[in-house]
Short mmCIF file of N, CA and C and ligand atoms in Angstrom, two decimals:
data_model
loop_
_atom_site.label_atom_id
_atom_site.label_comp_id
_atom_site.label_asym_id
_atom_site.label_seq_id
_atom_site.Cartn_x
_atom_site.Cartn_y
_atom_site.Cartn_z
N MET A 1 4.98 3.64 23.06
CA MET A 1 5.25 3.05 21.74
C MET A 1 4.08 3.36 20.79
N ARG A 2 4.38 4.09 19.75
CA ARG A 2 3.35 4.48 18.77
C ARG A 2 3.36 3.51 17.59
N THR A 3 2.29 2.73 17.51
CA THR A 3 2.16 1.79 16.40
C THR A 3 1.11 2.32 15.43
N VAL A 4 1.43 2.31 14.14
CA VAL A 4 0.46 2.73 13.13
C VAL A 4 0.31 1.63 12.08
N ILE A 5 -0.79 1.71 11.36
CA ILE A 5 -1.04 0.71 10.31
C ILE A 5 -1.10 1.39 8.95
N CYS A 6 -0.39 0.84 8.00
CA CYS A 6 -0.51 1.27 6.60
C CYS A 6 -1.30 0.16 5.88
N PRO A 7 -2.59 0.36 5.65
CA PRO A 7 -3.38 -0.69 5.02
C PRO A 7 -3.49 -0.49 3.51
N GLY A 8 -3.78 -1.57 2.81
CA GLY A 8 -3.99 -1.42 1.37
C GLY A 8 -4.12 -2.77 0.70
N SER A 9 -4.36 -2.71 -0.60
CA SER A 9 -4.42 -3.94 -1.39
C SER A 9 -3.02 -4.32 -1.87
N PHE A 10 -2.20 -3.33 -2.17
CA PHE A 10 -0.82 -3.53 -2.62
C PHE A 10 -0.75 -4.57 -3.76
N ASP A 11 -1.50 -4.30 -4.81
CA ASP A 11 -1.68 -5.29 -5.88
C ASP A 11 -1.15 -4.77 -7.23
N PRO A 12 0.17 -4.56 -7.39
CA PRO A 12 1.26 -4.81 -6.47
C PRO A 12 1.71 -3.52 -5.79
N VAL A 13 2.67 -3.66 -4.84
CA VAL A 13 3.26 -2.48 -4.19
C VAL A 13 3.96 -1.61 -5.24
N THR A 14 3.83 -0.29 -5.07
CA THR A 14 4.48 0.66 -5.99
C THR A 14 5.49 1.51 -5.22
N LEU A 15 6.23 2.34 -5.96
CA LEU A 15 7.17 3.26 -5.31
C LEU A 15 6.42 4.25 -4.42
N GLY A 16 5.18 4.54 -4.78
CA GLY A 16 4.36 5.45 -3.96
C GLY A 16 4.07 4.85 -2.60
N HIS A 17 3.69 3.57 -2.57
CA HIS A 17 3.45 2.89 -1.29
C HIS A 17 4.73 2.88 -0.45
N VAL A 18 5.83 2.50 -1.09
CA VAL A 18 7.10 2.37 -0.35
C VAL A 18 7.50 3.71 0.27
N ASP A 19 7.30 4.78 -0.48
CA ASP A 19 7.63 6.11 0.04
C ASP A 19 6.82 6.43 1.30
N ILE A 20 5.52 6.16 1.25
CA ILE A 20 4.65 6.46 2.41
C ILE A 20 5.04 5.57 3.60
N ILE A 21 5.30 4.29 3.36
CA ILE A 21 5.64 3.37 4.45
C ILE A 21 6.97 3.79 5.10
N LYS A 22 7.96 4.16 4.27
CA LYS A 22 9.26 4.58 4.81
C LYS A 22 9.11 5.85 5.65
N ARG A 23 8.31 6.78 5.15
CA ARG A 23 8.11 8.03 5.91
C ARG A 23 7.38 7.74 7.22
N ALA A 24 6.43 6.80 7.19
CA ALA A 24 5.73 6.41 8.43
C ALA A 24 6.72 5.76 9.40
N ALA A 25 7.61 4.93 8.87
CA ALA A 25 8.59 4.24 9.72
C ALA A 25 9.57 5.24 10.35
N ASN A 26 9.81 6.36 9.66
CA ASN A 26 10.68 7.41 10.22
C ASN A 26 9.96 8.25 11.27
N THR A 27 8.64 8.22 11.23
CA THR A 27 7.85 9.10 12.10
C THR A 27 7.34 8.38 13.35
N PHE A 28 7.04 7.08 13.20
CA PHE A 28 6.45 6.33 14.32
C PHE A 28 7.36 5.18 14.75
N ASP A 29 7.04 4.58 15.93
CA ASP A 29 7.89 3.52 16.45
C ASP A 29 7.76 2.24 15.65
N LYS A 30 6.50 1.91 15.30
CA LYS A 30 6.29 0.66 14.58
C LYS A 30 5.24 0.86 13.50
N VAL A 31 5.48 0.26 12.33
CA VAL A 31 4.52 0.34 11.22
C VAL A 31 4.10 -1.07 10.83
N ILE A 32 2.80 -1.32 10.89
CA ILE A 32 2.27 -2.60 10.42
C ILE A 32 1.69 -2.37 9.03
N VAL A 33 2.26 -3.03 8.05
CA VAL A 33 1.74 -2.93 6.68
C VAL A 33 0.73 -4.07 6.53
N ALA A 34 -0.54 -3.72 6.44
CA ALA A 34 -1.61 -4.72 6.43
C ALA A 34 -2.15 -4.90 5.02
N VAL A 35 -1.93 -6.10 4.49
CA VAL A 35 -2.40 -6.42 3.13
C VAL A 35 -3.81 -6.99 3.26
N PHE A 36 -4.78 -6.21 2.77
CA PHE A 36 -6.18 -6.60 2.95
C PHE A 36 -6.77 -7.28 1.73
N VAL A 37 -7.69 -8.18 2.03
CA VAL A 37 -8.53 -8.73 0.97
C VAL A 37 -9.61 -7.68 0.76
N ASN A 38 -9.56 -6.99 -0.39
CA ASN A 38 -10.57 -5.97 -0.69
C ASN A 38 -11.66 -6.61 -1.54
N LYS A 39 -12.83 -6.81 -0.92
CA LYS A 39 -13.89 -7.56 -1.61
C LYS A 39 -14.42 -6.84 -2.85
N ALA A 40 -14.15 -5.54 -2.95
CA ALA A 40 -14.64 -4.78 -4.11
C ALA A 40 -13.71 -4.96 -5.32
N LYS A 41 -12.56 -5.56 -5.10
CA LYS A 41 -11.59 -5.69 -6.20
C LYS A 41 -11.21 -7.15 -6.40
N THR A 42 -10.92 -7.51 -7.65
CA THR A 42 -10.40 -8.85 -7.93
C THR A 42 -8.89 -8.69 -8.10
N PRO A 43 -8.12 -9.19 -7.14
CA PRO A 43 -6.67 -8.95 -7.22
C PRO A 43 -5.99 -9.73 -8.33
N CYS A 44 -4.89 -9.19 -8.78
CA CYS A 44 -4.09 -9.84 -9.82
C CYS A 44 -3.07 -10.75 -9.15
N PHE A 45 -2.51 -10.26 -8.03
CA PHE A 45 -1.51 -11.02 -7.28
C PHE A 45 -2.18 -11.65 -6.06
N THR A 46 -1.76 -12.86 -5.69
CA THR A 46 -2.30 -13.50 -4.49
C THR A 46 -1.79 -12.75 -3.25
N ILE A 47 -2.43 -13.00 -2.12
CA ILE A 47 -1.99 -12.39 -0.86
C ILE A 47 -0.52 -12.73 -0.61
N GLU A 48 -0.15 -14.00 -0.85
CA GLU A 48 1.23 -14.44 -0.59
C GLU A 48 2.20 -13.69 -1.49
N GLU A 49 1.83 -13.52 -2.77
CA GLU A 49 2.71 -12.79 -3.70
C GLU A 49 2.86 -11.34 -3.26
N ARG A 50 1.74 -10.74 -2.87
CA ARG A 50 1.79 -9.33 -2.47
C ARG A 50 2.65 -9.14 -1.23
N MET A 51 2.54 -10.08 -0.28
CA MET A 51 3.36 -9.99 0.93
C MET A 51 4.84 -10.21 0.62
N HIS A 52 5.10 -11.15 -0.26
CA HIS A 52 6.49 -11.43 -0.65
C HIS A 52 7.12 -10.18 -1.28
N LEU A 53 6.38 -9.54 -2.19
CA LEU A 53 6.91 -8.34 -2.87
C LEU A 53 7.12 -7.20 -1.87
N LEU A 54 6.18 -7.05 -0.94
CA LEU A 54 6.33 -5.99 0.08
C LEU A 54 7.54 -6.27 0.96
N ASN A 55 7.67 -7.52 1.42
CA ASN A 55 8.80 -7.86 2.30
C ASN A 55 10.13 -7.60 1.61
N LYS A 56 10.19 -7.89 0.32
CA LYS A 56 11.43 -7.67 -0.43
C LYS A 56 11.70 -6.16 -0.59
N ALA A 57 10.64 -5.42 -0.91
CA ALA A 57 10.79 -3.98 -1.13
C ALA A 57 11.14 -3.23 0.16
N LEU A 58 10.73 -3.80 1.31
CA LEU A 58 10.92 -3.11 2.59
C LEU A 58 12.04 -3.74 3.42
N ASP A 59 12.78 -4.63 2.80
CA ASP A 59 13.84 -5.36 3.50
C ASP A 59 14.81 -4.39 4.17
N GLY A 60 15.13 -4.67 5.43
CA GLY A 60 16.12 -3.83 6.13
C GLY A 60 15.50 -2.73 6.98
N ILE A 61 14.20 -2.51 6.85
CA ILE A 61 13.56 -1.49 7.70
C ILE A 61 13.06 -2.22 8.95
N GLU A 62 13.78 -2.01 10.04
CA GLU A 62 13.58 -2.80 11.26
C GLU A 62 12.18 -2.70 11.86
N ASN A 63 11.58 -1.51 11.82
CA ASN A 63 10.32 -1.32 12.54
C ASN A 63 9.08 -1.50 11.67
N VAL A 64 9.23 -2.24 10.56
CA VAL A 64 8.09 -2.51 9.68
C VAL A 64 7.78 -4.01 9.70
N GLU A 65 6.49 -4.32 9.83
CA GLU A 65 6.03 -5.72 9.80
C GLU A 65 4.93 -5.83 8.74
N VAL A 66 5.02 -6.83 7.89
CA VAL A 66 4.00 -7.03 6.85
C VAL A 66 3.07 -8.18 7.26
N VAL A 67 1.77 -7.92 7.27
CA VAL A 67 0.81 -8.96 7.68
C VAL A 67 -0.33 -9.05 6.66
N ALA A 68 -0.98 -10.20 6.64
CA ALA A 68 -2.20 -10.36 5.81
C ALA A 68 -3.40 -10.17 6.72
N CYS A 69 -4.44 -9.52 6.20
CA CYS A 69 -5.61 -9.24 7.03
C CYS A 69 -6.91 -9.52 6.31
N GLU A 70 -7.85 -10.02 7.09
CA GLU A 70 -9.23 -10.14 6.60
C GLU A 70 -10.08 -9.43 7.64
N GLY A 71 -11.24 -8.99 7.28
CA GLY A 71 -12.10 -8.34 8.28
C GLY A 71 -11.92 -6.84 8.28
N LEU A 72 -12.31 -6.24 9.39
CA LEU A 72 -12.31 -4.77 9.47
C LEU A 72 -10.98 -4.22 9.97
N LEU A 73 -10.54 -3.17 9.31
CA LEU A 73 -9.31 -2.48 9.72
C LEU A 73 -9.45 -1.94 11.15
N ALA A 74 -10.63 -1.40 11.46
CA ALA A 74 -10.85 -0.79 12.78
C ALA A 74 -10.67 -1.84 13.89
N ASP A 75 -11.12 -3.07 13.64
CA ASP A 75 -10.97 -4.14 14.63
C ASP A 75 -9.51 -4.57 14.76
N TYR A 76 -8.86 -4.69 13.60
CA TYR A 76 -7.46 -5.11 13.61
C TYR A 76 -6.59 -4.08 14.35
N ALA A 77 -6.89 -2.81 14.13
CA ALA A 77 -6.13 -1.73 14.80
C ALA A 77 -6.28 -1.84 16.31
N ARG A 78 -7.48 -2.14 16.75
CA ARG A 78 -7.73 -2.29 18.20
C ARG A 78 -6.93 -3.48 18.75
N GLU A 79 -6.98 -4.58 18.00
CA GLU A 79 -6.27 -5.81 18.39
C GLU A 79 -4.77 -5.58 18.56
N ARG A 80 -4.20 -4.72 17.67
CA ARG A 80 -2.76 -4.49 17.68
C ARG A 80 -2.36 -3.24 18.47
N ASN A 81 -3.34 -2.61 19.13
CA ASN A 81 -3.08 -1.37 19.88
C ASN A 81 -2.49 -0.27 19.00
N ALA A 82 -2.95 -0.20 17.78
CA ALA A 82 -2.44 0.83 16.87
C ALA A 82 -3.19 2.14 17.13
N THR A 83 -2.45 3.24 17.11
CA THR A 83 -3.10 4.53 17.40
C THR A 83 -3.62 5.20 16.14
N ALA A 84 -3.05 4.85 14.99
CA ALA A 84 -3.47 5.54 13.77
C ALA A 84 -3.31 4.68 12.53
N VAL A 85 -4.07 5.07 11.53
CA VAL A 85 -3.93 4.52 10.19
C VAL A 85 -3.18 5.58 9.39
N VAL A 86 -2.15 5.18 8.68
CA VAL A 86 -1.42 6.14 7.85
C VAL A 86 -1.66 5.79 6.39
N LYS A 87 -2.08 6.80 5.62
CA LYS A 87 -2.34 6.57 4.19
C LYS A 87 -1.71 7.69 3.39
N GLY A 88 -1.42 7.39 2.15
CA GLY A 88 -0.91 8.42 1.25
C GLY A 88 -2.09 9.08 0.55
N LEU A 89 -1.99 10.38 0.39
CA LEU A 89 -3.04 11.10 -0.34
C LEU A 89 -2.42 11.67 -1.61
N ARG A 90 -2.99 11.25 -2.73
CA ARG A 90 -2.42 11.68 -4.02
C ARG A 90 -3.24 12.86 -4.56
N ALA A 91 -3.82 12.68 -5.70
CA ALA A 91 -4.58 13.76 -6.33
C ALA A 91 -5.92 13.97 -5.61
N VAL A 92 -6.61 15.03 -5.97
CA VAL A 92 -7.91 15.36 -5.37
C VAL A 92 -8.88 14.18 -5.49
N SER A 93 -8.73 13.40 -6.55
CA SER A 93 -9.63 12.28 -6.80
C SER A 93 -9.61 11.24 -5.68
N ASP A 94 -8.53 11.18 -4.92
CA ASP A 94 -8.44 10.25 -3.78
C ASP A 94 -9.31 10.70 -2.61
N PHE A 95 -9.53 12.01 -2.55
CA PHE A 95 -10.00 12.59 -1.31
C PHE A 95 -11.31 12.02 -0.79
N GLU A 96 -12.32 11.95 -1.65
CA GLU A 96 -13.65 11.55 -1.18
C GLU A 96 -13.64 10.12 -0.64
N TYR A 97 -13.00 9.22 -1.38
CA TYR A 97 -12.91 7.81 -0.98
C TYR A 97 -12.15 7.68 0.34
N GLU A 98 -11.03 8.38 0.44
CA GLU A 98 -10.21 8.29 1.65
C GLU A 98 -10.94 8.89 2.85
N PHE A 99 -11.64 9.99 2.61
CA PHE A 99 -12.39 10.67 3.68
C PHE A 99 -13.49 9.74 4.20
N GLN A 100 -14.17 9.09 3.27
CA GLN A 100 -15.24 8.15 3.61
C GLN A 100 -14.69 7.01 4.48
N MET A 101 -13.54 6.45 4.07
CA MET A 101 -12.95 5.35 4.84
C MET A 101 -12.49 5.84 6.22
N ALA A 102 -11.91 7.03 6.27
CA ALA A 102 -11.43 7.57 7.55
C ALA A 102 -12.61 7.76 8.51
N LEU A 103 -13.70 8.32 8.01
CA LEU A 103 -14.87 8.57 8.87
C LEU A 103 -15.51 7.26 9.32
N THR A 104 -15.55 6.27 8.41
CA THR A 104 -16.11 4.96 8.77
C THR A 104 -15.27 4.32 9.87
N ASN A 105 -13.95 4.36 9.69
CA ASN A 105 -13.06 3.76 10.70
C ASN A 105 -13.20 4.47 12.04
N LYS A 106 -13.40 5.78 12.00
CA LYS A 106 -13.56 6.56 13.25
C LYS A 106 -14.85 6.16 13.97
N MET A 107 -15.90 5.87 13.18
CA MET A 107 -17.15 5.44 13.80
C MET A 107 -17.01 4.05 14.41
N LEU A 108 -16.28 3.20 13.72
CA LEU A 108 -16.12 1.82 14.19
C LEU A 108 -15.14 1.72 15.36
N ASN A 109 -14.18 2.63 15.37
CA ASN A 109 -13.16 2.64 16.44
C ASN A 109 -12.80 4.10 16.74
N PRO A 110 -13.54 4.74 17.66
CA PRO A 110 -13.36 6.18 17.92
C PRO A 110 -11.96 6.57 18.37
N GLU A 111 -11.19 5.60 18.87
CA GLU A 111 -9.83 5.93 19.32
C GLU A 111 -8.82 5.94 18.17
N LEU A 112 -9.26 5.50 17.03
CA LEU A 112 -8.33 5.37 15.89
C LEU A 112 -8.31 6.64 15.03
N GLU A 113 -7.12 7.19 14.87
CA GLU A 113 -6.96 8.37 14.00
C GLU A 113 -6.55 7.93 12.60
N THR A 114 -6.85 8.76 11.60
CA THR A 114 -6.31 8.53 10.26
C THR A 114 -5.41 9.71 9.92
N ILE A 115 -4.19 9.41 9.54
CA ILE A 115 -3.21 10.46 9.20
C ILE A 115 -2.85 10.32 7.73
N PHE A 116 -2.93 11.42 7.00
CA PHE A 116 -2.59 11.40 5.58
C PHE A 116 -1.22 12.03 5.35
N PHE A 117 -0.38 11.31 4.64
CA PHE A 117 0.89 11.86 4.18
C PHE A 117 0.68 12.25 2.72
N THR A 118 1.06 13.47 2.38
CA THR A 118 0.91 13.87 0.98
C THR A 118 1.92 13.11 0.12
N SER A 119 1.45 12.65 -1.00
CA SER A 119 2.35 11.89 -1.87
C SER A 119 3.40 12.82 -2.49
N ARG A 120 4.51 12.27 -2.88
CA ARG A 120 5.51 13.06 -3.61
C ARG A 120 4.94 13.41 -4.97
N ALA A 121 5.39 14.54 -5.50
CA ALA A 121 4.86 15.01 -6.79
C ALA A 121 5.00 13.93 -7.87
N GLU A 122 6.13 13.22 -7.85
CA GLU A 122 6.36 12.23 -8.91
C GLU A 122 5.45 11.01 -8.77
N ASN A 123 4.85 10.83 -7.59
CA ASN A 123 3.95 9.69 -7.38
C ASN A 123 2.48 10.08 -7.39
N MET A 124 2.23 11.31 -7.72
CA MET A 124 0.87 11.88 -7.64
C MET A 124 -0.17 11.05 -8.40
N TYR A 125 0.20 10.55 -9.54
CA TYR A 125 -0.76 9.80 -10.35
C TYR A 125 -0.40 8.32 -10.47
N LEU A 126 0.50 7.88 -9.59
CA LEU A 126 0.94 6.48 -9.64
C LEU A 126 0.01 5.60 -8.82
N SER A 127 -0.38 4.47 -9.37
CA SER A 127 -1.23 3.52 -8.63
C SER A 127 -0.91 2.11 -9.11
N SER A 128 -1.36 1.13 -8.33
CA SER A 128 -1.16 -0.27 -8.73
C SER A 128 -1.87 -0.53 -10.06
N SER A 129 -3.03 0.10 -10.26
CA SER A 129 -3.79 -0.10 -11.50
C SER A 129 -3.01 0.39 -12.71
N ILE A 130 -2.34 1.54 -12.54
CA ILE A 130 -1.53 2.09 -13.64
C ILE A 130 -0.39 1.12 -13.97
N VAL A 131 0.25 0.58 -12.92
CA VAL A 131 1.35 -0.37 -13.13
C VAL A 131 0.84 -1.57 -13.94
N LYS A 132 -0.31 -2.11 -13.53
CA LYS A 132 -0.86 -3.29 -14.22
C LYS A 132 -1.24 -2.96 -15.65
N ASN A 133 -1.82 -1.77 -15.83
CA ASN A 133 -2.24 -1.38 -17.17
C ASN A 133 -1.05 -1.21 -18.10
N VAL A 134 -0.04 -0.48 -17.65
CA VAL A 134 1.15 -0.23 -18.50
C VAL A 134 1.84 -1.56 -18.81
N ALA A 135 2.01 -2.40 -17.76
CA ALA A 135 2.70 -3.68 -17.95
C ALA A 135 1.93 -4.60 -18.89
N SER A 136 0.61 -4.52 -18.86
CA SER A 136 -0.18 -5.42 -19.71
C SER A 136 0.03 -5.14 -21.20
N PHE A 137 0.51 -3.90 -21.49
CA PHE A 137 0.83 -3.57 -22.89
C PHE A 137 2.33 -3.67 -23.16
N GLY A 138 3.04 -4.25 -22.19
CA GLY A 138 4.49 -4.41 -22.38
C GLY A 138 5.27 -3.14 -22.14
N GLY A 139 4.64 -2.14 -21.51
CA GLY A 139 5.32 -0.86 -21.29
C GLY A 139 6.33 -0.92 -20.16
N ASN A 140 7.14 0.12 -20.07
CA ASN A 140 8.21 0.21 -19.09
C ASN A 140 7.66 0.66 -17.73
N ILE A 141 7.82 -0.19 -16.70
CA ILE A 141 7.31 0.18 -15.37
C ILE A 141 8.45 0.45 -14.38
N ARG A 142 9.66 0.66 -14.90
CA ARG A 142 10.82 0.86 -14.02
C ARG A 142 10.68 2.06 -13.08
N ASP A 143 9.99 3.10 -13.54
CA ASP A 143 9.85 4.29 -12.68
C ASP A 143 8.70 4.14 -11.68
N PHE A 144 8.01 3.03 -11.74
CA PHE A 144 6.80 2.88 -10.91
C PHE A 144 6.95 1.92 -9.74
N VAL A 145 7.88 0.97 -9.85
CA VAL A 145 8.00 -0.06 -8.80
C VAL A 145 9.46 -0.14 -8.32
N PRO A 146 9.67 -0.63 -7.07
CA PRO A 146 11.06 -0.74 -6.60
C PRO A 146 11.90 -1.63 -7.52
N GLU A 147 13.14 -1.21 -7.71
CA GLU A 147 14.05 -1.91 -8.62
C GLU A 147 14.19 -3.40 -8.25
N CYS A 148 14.28 -3.67 -6.93
CA CYS A 148 14.54 -5.06 -6.49
C CYS A 148 13.40 -6.02 -6.81
N ILE A 149 12.22 -5.51 -7.11
CA ILE A 149 11.10 -6.42 -7.43
C ILE A 149 10.57 -6.16 -8.84
N HIS A 150 11.25 -5.29 -9.58
CA HIS A 150 10.79 -4.95 -10.92
C HIS A 150 10.62 -6.18 -11.81
N ASP A 151 11.66 -7.02 -11.85
CA ASP A 151 11.62 -8.16 -12.77
C ASP A 151 10.50 -9.14 -12.40
N GLU A 152 10.34 -9.36 -11.09
CA GLU A 152 9.28 -10.28 -10.66
C GLU A 152 7.90 -9.77 -11.07
N ILE A 153 7.69 -8.47 -10.88
CA ILE A 153 6.38 -7.89 -11.23
C ILE A 153 6.20 -7.92 -12.75
N ARG A 154 7.22 -7.50 -13.46
CA ARG A 154 7.12 -7.47 -14.93
C ARG A 154 6.88 -8.86 -15.50
N ASN A 155 7.65 -9.83 -15.02
CA ASN A 155 7.48 -11.20 -15.54
C ASN A 155 6.10 -11.74 -15.24
N ARG A 156 5.62 -11.41 -14.07
CA ARG A 156 4.31 -11.90 -13.66
C ARG A 156 3.21 -11.26 -14.51
N LEU A 157 3.37 -9.94 -14.79
CA LEU A 157 2.31 -9.22 -15.53
C LEU A 157 2.44 -9.34 -17.04
N CYS A 158 3.67 -9.46 -17.50
CA CYS A 158 3.87 -9.53 -18.95
C CYS A 158 4.11 -10.96 -19.41
N GLY A 159 4.36 -11.83 -18.45
CA GLY A 159 4.63 -13.22 -18.79
C GLY A 159 5.89 -13.37 -19.61
N GLY A 160 6.91 -12.54 -19.33
CA GLY A 160 8.20 -12.71 -19.99
C GLY A 160 8.82 -11.42 -20.43
N GLY A 161 9.44 -11.40 -21.57
CA GLY A 161 10.25 -10.29 -22.05
C GLY A 161 9.46 -9.03 -22.32
N ASN A 162 10.16 -7.94 -22.48
CA ASN A 162 9.52 -6.64 -22.68
C ASN A 162 10.27 -5.91 -23.79
N LYS A 163 9.63 -5.84 -24.93
CA LYS A 163 10.30 -5.30 -26.12
C LYS A 163 10.55 -3.80 -26.01
N ASN A 164 9.74 -3.11 -25.21
CA ASN A 164 9.85 -1.66 -25.16
C ASN A 164 10.95 -1.14 -24.24
N GLU A 165 11.60 -2.07 -23.55
CA GLU A 165 12.60 -1.61 -22.59
C GLU A 165 14.01 -1.69 -23.16
N SER A 166 14.84 -0.74 -22.70
CA SER A 166 16.24 -0.80 -23.12
C SER A 166 17.00 -1.66 -22.13
O1 PNS B 1 -5.29 -0.07 -1.53
P1 PNS B 1 -6.78 0.05 -1.36
O2 PNS B 1 -7.49 -1.04 -2.14
O3 PNS B 1 -7.31 1.42 -1.66
O4 PNS B 1 -7.06 -0.23 0.20
C1 PNS B 1 -8.37 -0.24 0.70
C2 PNS B 1 -8.36 -0.84 2.10
C3 PNS B 1 -7.82 -2.25 2.09
C4 PNS B 1 -7.52 0.02 3.02
C5 PNS B 1 -9.85 -0.83 2.58
O5 PNS B 1 -10.63 -1.51 1.67
C6 PNS B 1 -10.00 -1.46 3.97
O6 PNS B 1 -9.69 -0.84 4.96
N1 PNS B 1 -10.49 -2.71 3.98
C7 PNS B 1 -10.71 -3.45 5.22
C8 PNS B 1 -12.22 -3.59 5.49
C9 PNS B 1 -12.75 -2.41 6.27
O7 PNS B 1 -12.24 -2.08 7.33
N2 PNS B 1 -13.78 -1.73 5.73
C10 PNS B 1 -14.38 -0.58 6.37
C11 PNS B 1 -13.68 0.72 6.05
S1 PNS B 1 -13.92 1.20 4.37
#
């Protein structure tokens, strides 16, 4: 049984995250989506909100489990017998940060591999920060987040209606 972990802040989950998680679920037996408290960032959504949005966006995918995590990813992977961390790699700008995290995790847990799935072209520049930024100006985020959670994310970020949308 091959278990992998898709870790992240998911603040909030985007279509890019969902694409990577679905592809991981098609490739491995079990995918644990681990929502981490990232001490370097001040999240907009609470852990509970982020998990709720992920669970809704991933509803129906049998081999995916969404969990909240604190502490080190390398330790959690050991605890869950996960063989690899799966992450999406977007533009070149991701590379250095992702490489640094992969090497750190390898030092902390030598049995843990990091596997990168290349992002789809349409998600190349998509991030949770972009979603928050566009929504904060009342912009249209329909192409950025799953349809089933669009209204919840928009209402939460815009605090109501959106004049720019048809
Ligand atoms: O979506 P993000 O914010 O880029 O995800 C970063 C995340 C949560 C994967 C990373 O910060 C992480 O692994 N945090 C857990 C703490 C840890 O293991 N740190 C050491 C490796 S950098």
